[in-house]
Amino acid sequence: MPAVSKGDGMRGLAVFISDIRNCKSKEAEIKRINKELANIRSKFKGDKALDGYSKKKYVCKLLFIFLLGHDIDFGHMEAVNLLSSNKYTEKQIGYLFISVLVNSNSDLIRLINNAIKNDLASRNPTFMNLALHCIANVGSREMAEAFASEIPRILVAGDTMDSVKQSAALCLLRLNRTSPDLVPMGEWTARVVHLLNDQHLGVVTAATSLITTLAQKNPDDFKTSVSLAVARLSRIVTSASIDLQDYTYYFVAAPWLSVKLLRLLQCYPPPEDAALRSRLTECLETILNKAQEPPKSKKVQHSNAKNAVLFEAIALIIHHDSEPTLLVRACNQLGQFLQHRETNLRYLALESMCTLASSEFSHEAVKTHMETVINALKVSLPQFGSRDVSVRQRAVDLLYAMCDRSNAKQIVAEMLSYLETADYSIREEIVLKVAILAEKYAVDYTWYVDTILNLIRIAGDYVSEEVWYRVIQIVINRDDVQGYAAKTVFEALQAPACHENLVKVGGYILGEFGNLIAGDSRSSPLVQFNLLHSKFHLCSVPTRALLLSAYIKFINLFPEVKATIQDVLRSDSQLRNADVELQQRAVEYLRLSCIASTDILATVLEEMPPFPERESSILAKLKKKKGPGKLPDMDDSRRSVNGNTEHSENTDTTNKSSTHSFTDVLNLNSAPSSGANLLIDVFSESSASPAATEVSEENFPRFVCKNNGVIYENQLLQIGLKSEYRQNLGRMYVFYGNKTSTQFLSFSSSVSSSDLNIHPKAVDPVIEGGAQMQQILNIECVSDFSDAPVLNIQFRYGGALQNIAVKLPVMLNKFFQPTEMTSQDFFQRWKQLGAPQQEVQKIFKAKHSMDTEVAKAKILGFGVALLDGVDPNPANFVGAGVVHTKSTQVGCLLRLEPNMQAQMYRLTLRTSRDSVSQRLCELLSEQF
């Protein structure tokens, strides 16, 4: 960088800043600023031409005034004029003013762009860097349109200096984030990968950031970066600190570059080449070994740099999930941080171990640290030196993740014990997790009932409706636990103070199954009624309404208490109740008990039938609570080649499943996860279809606009799906649920498809009775297609061979990427796609009710962006998207015009390929 001459000190600016600082009041400051603004304005409008130094000084003053919070409405042209100066300091101030004060809609943007072009073409590295910094700082769409094609050429040019390459890489990264559609992918992408071999580590660091972002969106274009990244990482981790002296930070060699390289490798699966894979394993082992070495410095910067590399290496090990030795070593080293004095390290260790707990290789190793985690959960130990609730929340997440059949009772008991003193902010989440674990691992359902009632006793205020609803569902669906549940709630209700949620559970269960304990004189019908009615006056209106329903059920179950209950219903407090719901129930129940015969009463008030098996509402509640806030933005998420997102929370559940009653149908046979989008919603729509030897397509249309649900079910097997797609890649999780109590033997599955590349992971040949197993399918769309793949399943049940074929819902619209467009851009593109073969139009009768919000949801679920304010008719729906295949991209525009009076739709699609238009029109029209 050029030296600043003595005359560039700008004494006038220093005096002005000093005057401002010496002002005694706000009024004095404003007066001084107004005086200075008037002086600057007169100088700029004067006849005498200002020299570069004066312009720079006055522009600096304007910039300072702006930073104080005052509006600046002049001086922009003088700043632009500074860009043409050959002096570094003048040009620098001009660019600084523009970066801060000039917006993308300014009339000066063309002049600014011309000045930037001149500096980029000057081959003066200092001027080029200033120009690149300005482009990155402004980052507007206009800047991207003007320079997105020029910057890659500068980046890969052989004669570009290292400092300029760094700036060019980071500038391109900025433009890619702000306007990704304007950054062209071309031959430069192959050349930019080789910057990983550059001699200058600053260039390598900047290039790695750029390649990582690009690889997340177009992994195939940057596959060659894997080998180069491994080679560079190997050289760094095996080098002595003196070898990379300029990039050694507190005795740690190039920590920032190491972290970036490890993140780049997380965009891809483990290398297939054995030599490359071995070299990467050696690098990771070296990082783990170095983390165990005695510290070379006691300063916190040294430990921070070393731990940053260590945690990123562990993240890569978890991402690959293929080296059992490394996974166990990572787990053991993380365990050493669980009692560390530094809160951040404990937090990161707990977070990483949550993810390790989902791996079949490291799950057992994680369980060995259970006592340490429990200690971290119970209290803020003095040696921890912190009362950070987030650490205890992560400890809860880890206990939840490491829970299995062998330790479920201990973990649930510890969570219940901690719940009494837990931080208020995490109590509801602990309640949900205890409820889920108790249900999942409830071999003995009497333990489940005890656990949930204890949960209500300890933290009744935090027990949501979903929890006690689920208890009712399970008790009603399981004959073997109904009597015990009635006895237990009856005993619990005898406590002087009962939480209202316990009264609700007690009222419901005794109203249904009180007869099962009525033989005991201590729980006779009259005793049960008096016990429930003693709580009546303390309850809210909804609970009172439930108790009234329990009373009328008692009349059916116990005729001997009919008169007592009728007296209660006949009382003024009921018949003249201020609440209309309670009054109506009392009147109707009283009349029903008086005029209905015994048979009619028994028919009307018969026992509740079993609830249909579906997704647990508790699991859905936890999913909503953990919510989007727990997830990284899409731009920052780390995606593997098959489109999977790696989270800091638990990742994909293991294929292994444990024997468990299938009655809960919760997807609970996979390891629990605290990540929001990993609580799998696969059983949201339970529907039965008969077994068939031909290809089952019954539920196929339901998945055109959604990715989760049950695709097939018969009396033996239920198949649930959860899918995620990104560009031309997809990943589908297939869940096979054995609904019987008998093993499925010789279980195998295969996928047949002529148009898609589908790679299924192997499955276990045995599914235990009542258990569930997961299979992952990695999908690649090569070109546009019309025929969906078929899943073929074969297994033996009771000695008989079963064959099932199911059409998988992988349609062309699954590979849509939504595209936002302005009204002008939309109709301009619409006209460009005006050829007859590019348009498909269909007019059809509405098959469902014409609801606007439902239609919007279906169009969004179809995969396109819904464009508001584009169509002149606000009742019409307009969408845009791009279908991504390996070979090409196909843009798509659609218009859906509803006619409410005629109950009809007109659907028009225009794409650049006629076969795509036809197929998309067929798929979407069937949804309305």
PDB file of C-alpha atoms in Angstrom, residues 760-850:
ATOM      1  CA  PRO A 760     -30.394 -47.189  -1.894  1.00  0.00           C
ATOM      2  CA  LYS A 761     -28.497 -47.977   1.293  1.00  0.00           C
ATOM      3  CA  ALA A 762     -28.547 -51.580   2.493  1.00  0.00           C
ATOM      4  CA  VAL A 763     -31.200 -52.669   4.995  1.00  0.00           C
ATOM      5  CA  ASP A 764     -31.188 -55.242   7.772  1.00  0.00           C
ATOM      6  CA  PRO A 765     -32.685 -58.575   6.601  1.00  0.00           C
ATOM      7  CA  VAL A 766     -34.738 -58.919   9.807  1.00  0.00           C
ATOM      8  CA  ILE A 767     -37.414 -56.562  11.184  1.00  0.00           C
ATOM      9  CA  GLU A 768     -38.529 -57.516  14.665  1.00  0.00           C
ATOM     10  CA  GLY A 769     -42.212 -57.640  15.531  1.00  0.00           C
ATOM     11  CA  GLY A 770     -43.542 -54.161  16.301  1.00  0.00           C
ATOM     12  CA  ALA A 771     -40.256 -52.545  15.232  1.00  0.00           C
ATOM     13  CA  GLN A 772     -39.384 -50.028  12.577  1.00  0.00           C
ATOM     14  CA  MET A 773     -36.423 -49.759  10.200  1.00  0.00           C
ATOM     15  CA  GLN A 774     -35.124 -46.867   8.124  1.00  0.00           C
ATOM     16  CA  GLN A 775     -33.607 -46.935   4.653  1.00  0.00           C
ATOM     17  CA  ILE A 776     -32.039 -43.964   2.849  1.00  0.00           C
ATOM     18  CA  LEU A 777     -32.359 -43.461  -0.919  1.00  0.00           C
ATOM     19  CA  ASN A 778     -30.032 -40.961  -2.617  1.00  0.00           C
ATOM     20  CA  ILE A 779     -31.599 -39.649  -5.822  1.00  0.00           C
ATOM     21  CA  GLU A 780     -30.132 -37.791  -8.795  1.00  0.00           C
ATOM     22  CA  CYS A 781     -32.246 -36.330 -11.602  1.00  0.00           C
ATOM     23  CA  VAL A 782     -30.273 -36.745 -14.838  1.00  0.00           C
ATOM     24  CA  SER A 783     -32.825 -35.350 -17.297  1.00  0.00           C
ATOM     25  CA  ASP A 784     -36.546 -34.586 -17.416  1.00  0.00           C
ATOM     26  CA  PHE A 785     -38.717 -37.660 -16.906  1.00  0.00           C
ATOM     27  CA  SER A 786     -42.322 -38.756 -16.564  1.00  0.00           C
ATOM     28  CA  ASP A 787     -42.244 -42.252 -15.021  1.00  0.00           C
ATOM     29  CA  ALA A 788     -41.805 -42.484 -11.257  1.00  0.00           C
ATOM     30  CA  PRO A 789     -39.517 -45.138  -9.729  1.00  0.00           C
ATOM     31  CA  VAL A 790     -40.952 -48.287  -8.146  1.00  0.00           C
ATOM     32  CA  LEU A 791     -39.941 -49.669  -4.752  1.00  0.00           C
ATOM     33  CA  ASN A 792     -39.977 -53.485  -4.719  1.00  0.00           C
ATOM     34  CA  ILE A 793     -40.118 -55.150  -1.287  1.00  0.00           C
ATOM     35  CA  GLN A 794     -39.809 -58.834  -0.474  1.00  0.00           C
ATOM     36  CA  PHE A 795     -39.893 -60.632   2.890  1.00  0.00           C
ATOM     37  CA  ARG A 796     -41.089 -63.772   4.612  1.00  0.00           C
ATOM     38  CA  TYR A 797     -43.896 -63.624   7.144  1.00  0.00           C
ATOM     39  CA  GLY A 798     -45.021 -66.827   8.857  1.00  0.00           C
ATOM     40  CA  GLY A 799     -43.214 -68.876   6.232  1.00  0.00           C
ATOM     41  CA  ALA A 800     -45.039 -67.208   3.315  1.00  0.00           C
ATOM     42  CA  LEU A 801     -43.201 -65.000   0.830  1.00  0.00           C
ATOM     43  CA  GLN A 802     -44.642 -61.478   0.566  1.00  0.00           C
ATOM     44  CA  ASN A 803     -44.071 -59.269  -2.481  1.00  0.00           C
ATOM     45  CA  ILE A 804     -45.024 -55.598  -2.465  1.00  0.00           C
ATOM     46  CA  ALA A 805     -44.429 -52.973  -5.158  1.00  0.00           C
ATOM     47  CA  VAL A 806     -45.004 -49.289  -4.389  1.00  0.00           C
ATOM     48  CA  LYS A 807     -44.731 -46.354  -6.763  1.00  0.00           C
ATOM     49  CA  LEU A 808     -42.415 -43.814  -5.117  1.00  0.00           C
ATOM     50  CA  PRO A 809     -43.514 -40.157  -5.277  1.00  0.00           C
ATOM     51  CA  VAL A 810     -40.456 -38.809  -7.089  1.00  0.00           C
ATOM     52  CA  MET A 811     -41.924 -36.447  -9.668  1.00  0.00           C
ATOM     53  CA  LEU A 812     -40.351 -33.820 -11.890  1.00  0.00           C
ATOM     54  CA  ASN A 813     -41.614 -30.952  -9.712  1.00  0.00           C
ATOM     55  CA  LYS A 814     -39.575 -32.244  -6.759  1.00  0.00           C
ATOM     56  CA  PHE A 815     -36.488 -30.801  -8.468  1.00  0.00           C
ATOM     57  CA  PHE A 816     -37.912 -27.281  -8.634  1.00  0.00           C
ATOM     58  CA  GLN A 817     -35.980 -24.347  -7.264  1.00  0.00           C
ATOM     59  CA  PRO A 818     -38.391 -21.423  -6.648  1.00  0.00           C
ATOM     60  CA  THR A 819     -37.504 -18.183  -8.462  1.00  0.00           C
ATOM     61  CA  GLU A 820     -38.582 -14.702  -7.349  1.00  0.00           C
ATOM     62  CA  MET A 821     -39.387 -12.288 -10.200  1.00  0.00           C
ATOM     63  CA  THR A 822     -40.796  -8.808 -10.609  1.00  0.00           C
ATOM     64  CA  SER A 823     -43.926  -8.245 -12.642  1.00  0.00           C
ATOM     65  CA  GLN A 824     -41.890  -6.791 -15.524  1.00  0.00           C
ATOM     66  CA  ASP A 825     -39.434  -9.696 -15.573  1.00  0.00           C
ATOM     67  CA  PHE A 826     -42.251 -12.225 -15.394  1.00  0.00           C
ATOM     68  CA  PHE A 827     -44.202 -10.931 -18.394  1.00  0.00           C
ATOM     69  CA  GLN A 828     -41.030 -10.353 -20.371  1.00  0.00           C
ATOM     70  CA  ARG A 829     -40.065 -13.976 -19.833  1.00  0.00           C
ATOM     71  CA  TRP A 830     -43.666 -15.043 -20.475  1.00  0.00           C
ATOM     72  CA  LYS A 831     -43.509 -13.460 -23.929  1.00  0.00           C
ATOM     73  CA  GLN A 832     -40.153 -15.111 -24.664  1.00  0.00           C
ATOM     74  CA  LEU A 833     -41.744 -18.511 -24.039  1.00  0.00           C
ATOM     75  CA  GLY A 834     -44.532 -17.803 -26.493  1.00  0.00           C
ATOM     76  CA  ALA A 835     -43.913 -20.640 -28.970  1.00  0.00           C
ATOM     77  CA  PRO A 836     -46.950 -22.959 -29.304  1.00  0.00           C
ATOM     78  CA  GLN A 837     -44.986 -26.054 -28.255  1.00  0.00           C
ATOM     79  CA  GLN A 838     -43.752 -24.316 -25.088  1.00  0.00           C
ATOM     80  CA  GLU A 839     -47.224 -23.650 -23.678  1.00  0.00           C
ATOM     81  CA  VAL A 840     -49.694 -26.134 -22.230  1.00  0.00           C
ATOM     82  CA  GLN A 841     -53.127 -25.008 -21.085  1.00  0.00           C
ATOM     83  CA  LYS A 842     -55.818 -27.005 -19.352  1.00  0.00           C
ATOM     84  CA  ILE A 843     -59.342 -26.010 -18.270  1.00  0.00           C
ATOM     85  CA  PHE A 844     -60.862 -28.328 -15.711  1.00  0.00           C
ATOM     86  CA  LYS A 845     -63.596 -28.643 -13.119  1.00  0.00           C
ATOM     87  CA  ALA A 846     -62.554 -28.153  -9.490  1.00  0.00           C
ATOM     88  CA  LYS A 847     -62.419 -31.472  -7.633  1.00  0.00           C
ATOM     89  CA  HIS A 848     -62.119 -29.831  -4.196  1.00  0.00           C
ATOM     90  CA  SER A 849     -63.461 -26.695  -2.548  1.00  0.00           C
ATOM     91  CA  MET A 850     -61.912 -23.569  -4.087  1.00  0.00           C
TER      92      MET A 850
END
